[in-house]
mmCIF file of C-alpha atoms and ligand atoms in Angstrom:
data_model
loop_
_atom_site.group_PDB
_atom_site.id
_atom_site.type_symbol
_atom_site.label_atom_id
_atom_site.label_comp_id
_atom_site.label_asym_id
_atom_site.label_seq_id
_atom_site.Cartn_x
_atom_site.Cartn_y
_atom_site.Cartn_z
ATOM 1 C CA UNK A 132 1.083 -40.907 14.286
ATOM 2 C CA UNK A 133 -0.243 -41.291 18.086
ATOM 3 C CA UNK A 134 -4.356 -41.176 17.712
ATOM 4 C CA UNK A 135 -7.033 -39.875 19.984
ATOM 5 C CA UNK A 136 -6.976 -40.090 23.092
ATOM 6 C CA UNK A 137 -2.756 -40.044 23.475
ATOM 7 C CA UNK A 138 -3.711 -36.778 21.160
ATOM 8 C CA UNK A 139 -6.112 -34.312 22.220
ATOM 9 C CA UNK A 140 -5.541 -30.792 20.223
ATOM 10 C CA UNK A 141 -7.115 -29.075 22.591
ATOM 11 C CA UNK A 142 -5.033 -29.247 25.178
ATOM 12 C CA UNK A 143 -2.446 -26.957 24.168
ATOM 13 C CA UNK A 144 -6.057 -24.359 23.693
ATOM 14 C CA UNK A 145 -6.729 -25.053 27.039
ATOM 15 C CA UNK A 146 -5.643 -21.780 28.919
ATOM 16 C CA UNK A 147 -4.517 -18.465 27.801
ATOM 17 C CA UNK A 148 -0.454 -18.800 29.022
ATOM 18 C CA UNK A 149 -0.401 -22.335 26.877
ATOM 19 C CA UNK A 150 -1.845 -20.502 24.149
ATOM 20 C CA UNK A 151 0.689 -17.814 24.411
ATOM 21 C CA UNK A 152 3.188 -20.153 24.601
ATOM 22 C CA UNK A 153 2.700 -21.964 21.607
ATOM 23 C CA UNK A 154 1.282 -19.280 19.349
ATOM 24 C CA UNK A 155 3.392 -19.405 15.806
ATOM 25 C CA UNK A 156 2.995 -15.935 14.660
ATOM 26 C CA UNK A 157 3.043 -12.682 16.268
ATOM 27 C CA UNK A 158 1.820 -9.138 14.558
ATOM 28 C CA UNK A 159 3.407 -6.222 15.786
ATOM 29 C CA UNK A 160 2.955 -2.478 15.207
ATOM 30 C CA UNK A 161 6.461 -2.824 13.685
ATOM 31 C CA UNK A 162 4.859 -4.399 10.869
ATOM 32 C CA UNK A 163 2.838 -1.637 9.659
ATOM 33 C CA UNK A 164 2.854 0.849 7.057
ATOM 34 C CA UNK A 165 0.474 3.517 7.268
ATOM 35 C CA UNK A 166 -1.015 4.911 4.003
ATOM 36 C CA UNK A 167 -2.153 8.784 5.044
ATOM 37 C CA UNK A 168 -4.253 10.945 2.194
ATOM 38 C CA UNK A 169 -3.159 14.598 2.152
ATOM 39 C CA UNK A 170 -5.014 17.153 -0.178
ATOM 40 C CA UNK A 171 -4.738 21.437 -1.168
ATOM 41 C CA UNK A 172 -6.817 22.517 1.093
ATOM 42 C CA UNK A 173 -6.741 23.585 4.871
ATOM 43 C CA UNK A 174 -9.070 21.507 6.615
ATOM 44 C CA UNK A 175 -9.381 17.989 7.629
ATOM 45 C CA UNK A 176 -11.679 16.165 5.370
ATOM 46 C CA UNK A 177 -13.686 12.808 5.752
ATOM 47 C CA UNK A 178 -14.284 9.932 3.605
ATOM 48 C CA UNK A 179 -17.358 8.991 3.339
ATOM 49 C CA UNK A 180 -16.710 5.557 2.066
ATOM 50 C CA UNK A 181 -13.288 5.249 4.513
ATOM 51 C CA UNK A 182 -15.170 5.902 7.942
ATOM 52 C CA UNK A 183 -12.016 6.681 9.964
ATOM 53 C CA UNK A 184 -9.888 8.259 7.409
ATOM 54 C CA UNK A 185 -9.798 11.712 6.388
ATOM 55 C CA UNK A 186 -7.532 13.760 3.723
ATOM 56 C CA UNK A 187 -5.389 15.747 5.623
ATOM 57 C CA UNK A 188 -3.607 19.147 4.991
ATOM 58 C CA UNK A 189 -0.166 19.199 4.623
ATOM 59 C CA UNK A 190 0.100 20.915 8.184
ATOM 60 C CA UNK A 191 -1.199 18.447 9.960
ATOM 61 C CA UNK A 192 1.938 16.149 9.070
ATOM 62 C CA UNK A 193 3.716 16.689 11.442
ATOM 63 C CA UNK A 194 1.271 15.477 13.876
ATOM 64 C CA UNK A 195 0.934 12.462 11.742
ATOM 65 C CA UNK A 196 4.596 11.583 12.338
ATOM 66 C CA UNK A 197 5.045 12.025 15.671
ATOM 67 C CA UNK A 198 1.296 9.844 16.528
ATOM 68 C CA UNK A 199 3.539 6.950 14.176
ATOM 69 C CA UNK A 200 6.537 7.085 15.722
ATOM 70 C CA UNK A 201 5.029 6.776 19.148
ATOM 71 C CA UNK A 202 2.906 4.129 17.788
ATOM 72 C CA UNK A 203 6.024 2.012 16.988
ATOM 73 C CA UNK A 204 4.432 2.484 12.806
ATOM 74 C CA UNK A 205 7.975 2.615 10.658
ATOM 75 C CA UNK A 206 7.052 4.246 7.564
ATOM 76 C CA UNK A 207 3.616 6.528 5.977
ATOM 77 C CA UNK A 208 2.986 5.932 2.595
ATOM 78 C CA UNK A 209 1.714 9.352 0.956
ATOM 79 C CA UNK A 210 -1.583 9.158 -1.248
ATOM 80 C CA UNK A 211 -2.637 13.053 -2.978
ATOM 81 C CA UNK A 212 -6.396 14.310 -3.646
ATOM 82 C CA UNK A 213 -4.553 16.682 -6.590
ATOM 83 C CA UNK A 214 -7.260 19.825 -7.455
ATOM 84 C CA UNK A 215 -8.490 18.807 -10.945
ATOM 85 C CA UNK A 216 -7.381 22.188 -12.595
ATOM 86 C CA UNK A 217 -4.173 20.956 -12.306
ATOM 87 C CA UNK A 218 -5.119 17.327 -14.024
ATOM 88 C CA UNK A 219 -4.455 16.689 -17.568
ATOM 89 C CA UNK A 220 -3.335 13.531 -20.181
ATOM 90 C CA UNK A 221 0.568 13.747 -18.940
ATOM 91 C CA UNK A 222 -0.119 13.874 -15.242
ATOM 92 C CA UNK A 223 2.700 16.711 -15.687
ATOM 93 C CA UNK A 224 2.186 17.685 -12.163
ATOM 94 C CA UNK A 225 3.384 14.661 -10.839
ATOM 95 C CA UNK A 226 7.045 15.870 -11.747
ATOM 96 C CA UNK A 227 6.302 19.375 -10.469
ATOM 97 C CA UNK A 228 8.831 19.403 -7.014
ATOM 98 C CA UNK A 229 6.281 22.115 -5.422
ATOM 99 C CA UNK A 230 3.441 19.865 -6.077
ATOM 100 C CA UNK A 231 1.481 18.171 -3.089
ATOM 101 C CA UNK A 232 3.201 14.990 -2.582
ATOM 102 C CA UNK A 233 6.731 16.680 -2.371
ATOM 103 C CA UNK A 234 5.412 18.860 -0.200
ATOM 104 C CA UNK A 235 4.054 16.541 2.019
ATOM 105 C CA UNK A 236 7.347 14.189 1.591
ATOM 106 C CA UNK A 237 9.232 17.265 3.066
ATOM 107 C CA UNK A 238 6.472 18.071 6.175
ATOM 108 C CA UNK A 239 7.188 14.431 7.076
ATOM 109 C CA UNK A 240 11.047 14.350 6.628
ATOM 110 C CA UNK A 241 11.282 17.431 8.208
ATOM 111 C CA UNK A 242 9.351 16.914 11.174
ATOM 112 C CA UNK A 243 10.521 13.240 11.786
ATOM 113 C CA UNK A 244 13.588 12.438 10.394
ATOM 114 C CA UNK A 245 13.890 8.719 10.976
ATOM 115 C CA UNK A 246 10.042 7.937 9.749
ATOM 116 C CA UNK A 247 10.484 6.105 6.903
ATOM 117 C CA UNK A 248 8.273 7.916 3.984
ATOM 118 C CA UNK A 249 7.069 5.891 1.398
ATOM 119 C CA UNK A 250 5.587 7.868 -2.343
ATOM 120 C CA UNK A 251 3.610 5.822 -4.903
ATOM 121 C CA UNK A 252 4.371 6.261 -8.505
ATOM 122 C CA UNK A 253 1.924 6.362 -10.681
ATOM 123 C CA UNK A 254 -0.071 8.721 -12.803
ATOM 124 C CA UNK A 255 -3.584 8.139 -11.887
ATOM 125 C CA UNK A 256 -3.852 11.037 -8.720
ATOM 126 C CA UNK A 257 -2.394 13.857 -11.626
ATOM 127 C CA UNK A 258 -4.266 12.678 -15.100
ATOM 128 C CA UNK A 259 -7.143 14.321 -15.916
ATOM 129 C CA UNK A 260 -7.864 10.575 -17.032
ATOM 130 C CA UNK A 261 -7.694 8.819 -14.040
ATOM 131 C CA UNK A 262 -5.470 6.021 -15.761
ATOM 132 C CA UNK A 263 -2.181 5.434 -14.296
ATOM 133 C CA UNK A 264 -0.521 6.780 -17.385
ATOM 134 C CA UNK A 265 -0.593 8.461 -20.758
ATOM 135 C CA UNK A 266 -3.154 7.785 -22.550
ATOM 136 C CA UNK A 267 -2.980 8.052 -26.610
ATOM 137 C CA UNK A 268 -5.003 6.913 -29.049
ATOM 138 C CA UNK A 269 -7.269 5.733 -26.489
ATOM 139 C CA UNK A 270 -4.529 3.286 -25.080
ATOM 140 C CA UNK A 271 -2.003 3.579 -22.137
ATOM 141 C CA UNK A 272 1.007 3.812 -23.821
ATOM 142 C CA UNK A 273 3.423 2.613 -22.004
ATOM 143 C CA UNK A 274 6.922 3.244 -22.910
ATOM 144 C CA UNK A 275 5.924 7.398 -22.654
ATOM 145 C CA UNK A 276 4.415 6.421 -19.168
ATOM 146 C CA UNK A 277 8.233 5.444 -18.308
ATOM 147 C CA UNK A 278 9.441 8.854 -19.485
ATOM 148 C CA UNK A 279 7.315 10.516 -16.873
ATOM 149 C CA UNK A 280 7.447 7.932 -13.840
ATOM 150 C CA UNK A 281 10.710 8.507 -13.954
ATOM 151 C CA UNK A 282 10.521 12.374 -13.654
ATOM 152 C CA UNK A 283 7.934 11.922 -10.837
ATOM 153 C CA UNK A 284 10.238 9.380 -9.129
ATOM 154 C CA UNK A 285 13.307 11.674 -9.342
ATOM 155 C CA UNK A 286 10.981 14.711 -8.415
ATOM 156 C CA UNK A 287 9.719 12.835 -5.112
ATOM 157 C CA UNK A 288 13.238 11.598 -4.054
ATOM 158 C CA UNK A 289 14.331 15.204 -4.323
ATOM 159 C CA UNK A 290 11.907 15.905 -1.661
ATOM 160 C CA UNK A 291 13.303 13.506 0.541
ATOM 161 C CA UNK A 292 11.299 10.366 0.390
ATOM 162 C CA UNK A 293 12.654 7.023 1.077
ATOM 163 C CA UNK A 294 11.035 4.495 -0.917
ATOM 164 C CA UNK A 295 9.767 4.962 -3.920
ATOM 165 C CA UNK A 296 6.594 2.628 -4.657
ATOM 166 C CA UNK A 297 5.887 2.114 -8.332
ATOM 167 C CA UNK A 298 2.011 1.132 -8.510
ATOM 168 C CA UNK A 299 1.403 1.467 -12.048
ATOM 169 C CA UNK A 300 2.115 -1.854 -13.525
ATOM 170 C CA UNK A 301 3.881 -0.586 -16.557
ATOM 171 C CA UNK A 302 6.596 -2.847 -18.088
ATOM 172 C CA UNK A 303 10.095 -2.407 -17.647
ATOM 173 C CA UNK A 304 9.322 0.523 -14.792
ATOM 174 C CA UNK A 305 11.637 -0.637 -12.224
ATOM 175 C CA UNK A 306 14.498 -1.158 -14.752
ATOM 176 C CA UNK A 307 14.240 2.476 -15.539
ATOM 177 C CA UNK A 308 13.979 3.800 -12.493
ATOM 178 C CA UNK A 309 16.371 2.316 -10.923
ATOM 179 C CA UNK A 310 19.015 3.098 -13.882
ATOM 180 C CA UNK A 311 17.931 6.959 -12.906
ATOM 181 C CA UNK A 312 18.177 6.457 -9.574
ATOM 182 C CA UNK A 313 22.065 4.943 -9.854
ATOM 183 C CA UNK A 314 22.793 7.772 -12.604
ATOM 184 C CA UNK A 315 21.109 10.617 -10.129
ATOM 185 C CA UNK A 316 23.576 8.948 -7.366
ATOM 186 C CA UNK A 317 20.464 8.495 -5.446
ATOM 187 C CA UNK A 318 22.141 4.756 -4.335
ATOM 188 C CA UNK A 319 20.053 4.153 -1.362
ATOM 189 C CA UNK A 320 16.514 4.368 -2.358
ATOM 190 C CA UNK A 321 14.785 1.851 -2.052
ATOM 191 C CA UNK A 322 12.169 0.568 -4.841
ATOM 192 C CA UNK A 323 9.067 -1.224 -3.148
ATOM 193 C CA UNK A 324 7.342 -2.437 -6.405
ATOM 194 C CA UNK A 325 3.676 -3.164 -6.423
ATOM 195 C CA UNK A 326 4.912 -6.220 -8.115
ATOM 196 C CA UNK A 327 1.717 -8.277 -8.374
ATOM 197 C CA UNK A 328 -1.406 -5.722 -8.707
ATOM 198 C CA UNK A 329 -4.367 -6.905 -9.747
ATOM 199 C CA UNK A 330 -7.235 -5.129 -11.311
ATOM 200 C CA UNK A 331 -9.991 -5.081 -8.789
ATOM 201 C CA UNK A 332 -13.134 -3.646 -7.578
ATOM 202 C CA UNK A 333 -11.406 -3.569 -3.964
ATOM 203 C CA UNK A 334 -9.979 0.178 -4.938
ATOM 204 C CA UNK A 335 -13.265 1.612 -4.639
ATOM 205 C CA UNK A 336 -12.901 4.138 -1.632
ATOM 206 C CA UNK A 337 -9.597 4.804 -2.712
ATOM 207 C CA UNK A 338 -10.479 6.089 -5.893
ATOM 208 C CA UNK A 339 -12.778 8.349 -4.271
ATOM 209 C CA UNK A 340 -10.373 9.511 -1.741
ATOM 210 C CA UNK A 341 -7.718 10.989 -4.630
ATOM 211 C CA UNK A 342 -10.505 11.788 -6.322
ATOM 212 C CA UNK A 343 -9.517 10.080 -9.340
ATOM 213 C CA UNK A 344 -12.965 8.031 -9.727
ATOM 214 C CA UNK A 345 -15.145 10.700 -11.540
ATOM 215 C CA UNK A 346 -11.923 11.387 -14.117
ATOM 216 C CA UNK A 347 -11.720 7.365 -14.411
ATOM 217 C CA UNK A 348 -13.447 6.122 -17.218
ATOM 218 C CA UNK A 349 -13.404 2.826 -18.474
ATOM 219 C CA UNK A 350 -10.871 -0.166 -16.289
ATOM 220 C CA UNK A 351 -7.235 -0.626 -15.640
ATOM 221 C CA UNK A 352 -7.564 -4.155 -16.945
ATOM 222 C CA UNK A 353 -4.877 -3.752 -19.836
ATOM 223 C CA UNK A 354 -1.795 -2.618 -17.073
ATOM 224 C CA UNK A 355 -3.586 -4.120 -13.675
ATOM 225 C CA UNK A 356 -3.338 -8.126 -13.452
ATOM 226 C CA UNK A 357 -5.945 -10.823 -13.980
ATOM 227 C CA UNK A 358 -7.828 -12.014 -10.413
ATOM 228 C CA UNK A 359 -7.613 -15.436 -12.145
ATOM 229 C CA UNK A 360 -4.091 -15.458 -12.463
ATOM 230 C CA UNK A 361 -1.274 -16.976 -10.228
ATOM 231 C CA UNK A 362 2.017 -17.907 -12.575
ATOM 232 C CA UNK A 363 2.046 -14.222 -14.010
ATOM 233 C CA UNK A 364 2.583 -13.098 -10.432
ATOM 234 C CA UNK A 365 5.463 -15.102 -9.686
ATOM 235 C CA UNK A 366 6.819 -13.767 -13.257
ATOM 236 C CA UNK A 367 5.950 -10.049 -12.366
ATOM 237 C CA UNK A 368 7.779 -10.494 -9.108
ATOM 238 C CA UNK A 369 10.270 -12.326 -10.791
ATOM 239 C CA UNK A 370 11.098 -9.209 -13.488
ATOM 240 C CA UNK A 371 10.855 -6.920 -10.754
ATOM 241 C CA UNK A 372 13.479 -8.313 -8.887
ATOM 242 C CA UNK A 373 15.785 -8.260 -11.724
ATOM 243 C CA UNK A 374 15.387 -4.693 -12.521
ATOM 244 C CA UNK A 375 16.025 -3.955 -9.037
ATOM 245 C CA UNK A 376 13.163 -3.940 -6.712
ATOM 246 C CA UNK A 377 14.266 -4.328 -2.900
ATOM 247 C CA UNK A 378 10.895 -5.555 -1.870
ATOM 248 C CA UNK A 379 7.757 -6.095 -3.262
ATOM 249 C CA UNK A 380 3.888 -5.921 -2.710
ATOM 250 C CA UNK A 381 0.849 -7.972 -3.304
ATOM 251 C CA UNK A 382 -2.400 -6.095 -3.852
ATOM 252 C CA UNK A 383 -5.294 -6.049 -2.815
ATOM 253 C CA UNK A 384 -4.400 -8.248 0.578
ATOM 254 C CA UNK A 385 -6.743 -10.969 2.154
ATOM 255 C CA UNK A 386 -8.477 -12.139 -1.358
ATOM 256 C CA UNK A 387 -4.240 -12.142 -2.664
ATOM 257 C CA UNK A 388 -3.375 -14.458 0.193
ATOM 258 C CA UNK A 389 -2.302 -17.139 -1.851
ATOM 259 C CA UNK A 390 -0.592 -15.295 -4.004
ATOM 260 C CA UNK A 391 1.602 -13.597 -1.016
ATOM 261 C CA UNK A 392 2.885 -16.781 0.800
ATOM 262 C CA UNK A 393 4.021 -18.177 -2.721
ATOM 263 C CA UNK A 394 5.964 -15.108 -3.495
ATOM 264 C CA UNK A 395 7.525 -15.141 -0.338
ATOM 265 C CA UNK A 396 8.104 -18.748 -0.317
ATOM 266 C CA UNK A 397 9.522 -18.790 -3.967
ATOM 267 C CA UNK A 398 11.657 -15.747 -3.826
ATOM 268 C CA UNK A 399 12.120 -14.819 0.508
ATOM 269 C CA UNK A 400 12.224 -11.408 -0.397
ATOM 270 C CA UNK A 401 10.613 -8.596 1.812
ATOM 271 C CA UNK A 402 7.184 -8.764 1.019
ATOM 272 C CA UNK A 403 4.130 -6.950 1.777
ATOM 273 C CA UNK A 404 0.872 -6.787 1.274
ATOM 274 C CA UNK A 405 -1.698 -4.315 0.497
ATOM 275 C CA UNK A 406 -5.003 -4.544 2.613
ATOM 276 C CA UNK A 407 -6.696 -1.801 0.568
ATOM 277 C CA UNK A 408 -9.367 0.738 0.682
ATOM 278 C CA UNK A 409 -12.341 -1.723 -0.113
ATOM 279 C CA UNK A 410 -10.999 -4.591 2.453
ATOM 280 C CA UNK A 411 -10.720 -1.630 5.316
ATOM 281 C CA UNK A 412 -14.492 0.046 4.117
ATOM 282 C CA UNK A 413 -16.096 -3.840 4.565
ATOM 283 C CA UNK A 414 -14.806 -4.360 7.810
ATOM 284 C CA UNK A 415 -15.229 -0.697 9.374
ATOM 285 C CA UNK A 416 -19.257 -0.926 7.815
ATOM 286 C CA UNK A 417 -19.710 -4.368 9.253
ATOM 287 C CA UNK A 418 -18.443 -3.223 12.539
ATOM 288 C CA UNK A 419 -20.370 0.389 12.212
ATOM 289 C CA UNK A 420 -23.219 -1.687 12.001
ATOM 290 C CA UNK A 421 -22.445 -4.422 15.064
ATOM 291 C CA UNK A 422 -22.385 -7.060 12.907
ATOM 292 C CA UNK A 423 -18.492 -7.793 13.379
ATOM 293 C CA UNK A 424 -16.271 -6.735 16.271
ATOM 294 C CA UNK A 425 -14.336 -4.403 14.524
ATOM 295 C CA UNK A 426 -11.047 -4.205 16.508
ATOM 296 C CA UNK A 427 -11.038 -8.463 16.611
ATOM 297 C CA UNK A 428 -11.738 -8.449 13.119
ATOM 298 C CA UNK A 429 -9.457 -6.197 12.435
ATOM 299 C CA UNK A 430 -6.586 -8.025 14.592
ATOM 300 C CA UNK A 431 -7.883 -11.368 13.076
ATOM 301 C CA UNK A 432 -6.978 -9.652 9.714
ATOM 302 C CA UNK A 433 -3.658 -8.277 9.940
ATOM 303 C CA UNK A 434 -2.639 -11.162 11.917
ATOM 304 C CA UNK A 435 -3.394 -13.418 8.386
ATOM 305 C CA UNK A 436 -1.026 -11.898 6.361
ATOM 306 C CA UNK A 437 1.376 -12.716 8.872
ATOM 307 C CA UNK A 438 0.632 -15.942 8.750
ATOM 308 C CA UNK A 439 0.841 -15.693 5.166
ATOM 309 C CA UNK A 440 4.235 -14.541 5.466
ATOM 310 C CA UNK A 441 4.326 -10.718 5.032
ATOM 311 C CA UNK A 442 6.845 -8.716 6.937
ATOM 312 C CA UNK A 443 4.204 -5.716 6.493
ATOM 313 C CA UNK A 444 1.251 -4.884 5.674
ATOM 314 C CA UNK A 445 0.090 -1.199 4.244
ATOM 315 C CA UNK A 446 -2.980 -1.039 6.559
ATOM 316 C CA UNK A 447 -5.707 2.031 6.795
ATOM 317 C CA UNK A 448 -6.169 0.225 10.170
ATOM 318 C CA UNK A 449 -2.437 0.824 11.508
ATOM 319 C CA UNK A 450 -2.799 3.822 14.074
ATOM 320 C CA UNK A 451 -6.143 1.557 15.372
ATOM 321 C CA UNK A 452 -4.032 -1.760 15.452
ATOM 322 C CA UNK A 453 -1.368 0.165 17.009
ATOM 323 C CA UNK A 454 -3.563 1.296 19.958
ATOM 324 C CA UNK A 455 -4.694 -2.434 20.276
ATOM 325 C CA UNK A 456 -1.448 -3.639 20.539
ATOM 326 C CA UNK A 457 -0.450 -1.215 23.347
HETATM 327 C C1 PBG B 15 -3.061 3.799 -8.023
HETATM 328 C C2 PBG B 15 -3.257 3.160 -6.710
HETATM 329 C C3 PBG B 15 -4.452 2.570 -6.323
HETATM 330 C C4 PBG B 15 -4.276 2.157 -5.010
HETATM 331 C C5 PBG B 15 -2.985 2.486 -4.626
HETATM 332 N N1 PBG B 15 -2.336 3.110 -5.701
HETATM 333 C C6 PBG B 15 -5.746 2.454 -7.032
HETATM 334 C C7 PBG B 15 -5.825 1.954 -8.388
HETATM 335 O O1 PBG B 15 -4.951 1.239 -8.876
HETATM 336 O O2 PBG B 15 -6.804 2.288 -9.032
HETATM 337 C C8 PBG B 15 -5.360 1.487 -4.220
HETATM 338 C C9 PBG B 15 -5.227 1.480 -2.758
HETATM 339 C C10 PBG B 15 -6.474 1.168 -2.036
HETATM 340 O O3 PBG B 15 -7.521 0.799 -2.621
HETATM 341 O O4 PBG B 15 -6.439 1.314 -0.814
HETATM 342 N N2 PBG B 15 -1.883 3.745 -8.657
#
């Protein structure tokens, strides 16, 4: 290896065109999915603990659609603020095909055909719980939490949606819905499994914006994964894959690093990751305050888990980094 002074790192810093030229990794609004909250009512609502986002009636979608499209943003991921009378232990609204997220699948589809729409599964937005799914004895049971992902699933692609992104972290979900999917002849959906989801206090905000905090009681920690662990991550992703995920998700994003460039790495499937709710609140506060620059932070950011080696990230920031990236 040549040593100082044949090698000076700094030349190839030294102007803005060499640093173009040699820059390894490139984030563009092509990368971005942009998670949208919709809700019953008929205004447009903030979130206090999201500055920047705001639950938005379903006729407003439209709107939504055409801002991503000409934003270069491929897909929306739908997240519902469901009224709590219609909450209870099954989350039975969640296979209702009139409820809020079908009806916002089909404002999106409808409006702007070719925008890829993305729908969670998962109980927690319809349980008068707040647990991702049925709870009995005092426990998430999980094999009757399959029963009804699977009606919600088939309920949301009957709407129209895409993808279907199981963030539950029941066992043995993909497997099932994917069997229903190939038995419904519903070949070309496309799983995005929230294979590696860990239980953590980044889901703050988000909690508040479905509303599903004040039902929550008690922790996810007996579905949701470990922060200490790394090997069970590669063996979710692992089981995912084999029940038929086409692409998978690490959540929540920057503190997950690690564990999204060794999924990628070990299995070079599509992978994204989740910068979520708490990740977007710290960065938008520090910036509120002028403590950060907001839009460099934010580039700096989404420009790591490209380094990491996403191919996407689900970003509350996406319309912003879109208008930054021109
Ligand atoms: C629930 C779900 C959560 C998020 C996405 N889907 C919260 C949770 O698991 O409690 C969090 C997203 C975010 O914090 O932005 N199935």
């Amino acid at each position: 290896m040549p040593q100082f002074p044949a090698i000076r790192m700094r030349r190839t810093r030294s102007a803005p065109w060499i640093r173009n030229l040699v820059r390894e990794t490139e984030l563009s609004s092509k990368d971005l999915i942009w998670p949208i909250f919709v809700h019953e009512g008929k205004e447009i609502q903030d979130i206090a603990s999201m500055p920047g986002v705001q639950r938005l009636p379903v006729s407003q979608l439209s709107k939504i659609a055409k801002q991503a499209k000409q934003s270069g943003i491929p897909a929306i991921a739908i997240f519902p603020n469901i009224d709590p009378a219609k909450k209870d232990l099954r989350g039975t609204e969640a296979a209702n095909p009139d409820n809020l997220v079908c009806r916002a699948i089909y404002e999106l589809k409808s409006s702007c055909p070719d925008m890829g729409v993305i729908a969670d599964v998962a109980l927690d937005p319809f349980t008068s719980t707040g647990q991702d799914g049925i709870v009995i004895d005092g426990k998430v049971d999980n094999d009757q939490t399959l029963e009804q992902l699977v009606a919600q699933s088939l309920t949301q692609v009957g709407a129209g949606c895409d993808v279907l992104a199981p963030s539950d972290m029941m066992d043995g979900r993909i497997g099932y819905i994917r069997a229903a999917l190939e038995t419904g002849g519903h070949l070309d959906t496309l799983i995005l499994s929230y294979a590696a989801k860990y239980a953590s206090g980044f889901y703050g905000p988000f909690r508040d914006a479905v509303g599903s905090s004040s039902a929550l009681s008690g922790d996810k920690k007996t579905y949701q994964m470990d922060p200490a662990n790394k090997d069970e991550a590669l063996r979710e992703v692992a089981l995912d894959i084999e029940e038929g995920a086409d692409m998978v998700m690490v959540k929540p994003g920057l503190a997950y690093l690690d564990i999204a460039a060794q999924v990628k790495q070990a299995f070079g499937l599509p992978t994204f990751a989740y910068q979520v709710s708490g990740e977007y609140a710290m960065i938008r506060a520090a910036a509120q305050n002028g403590w950060i620059d907001g839009d460099g932070v934010m580039m700096e950011s989404l420009l790591a888990f490209k380094r990491a080696g996403c191919d996407g990230i689900l970003t509350y920031f996406a319309p912003d980094a879109a208008r930054v990236l021109g």
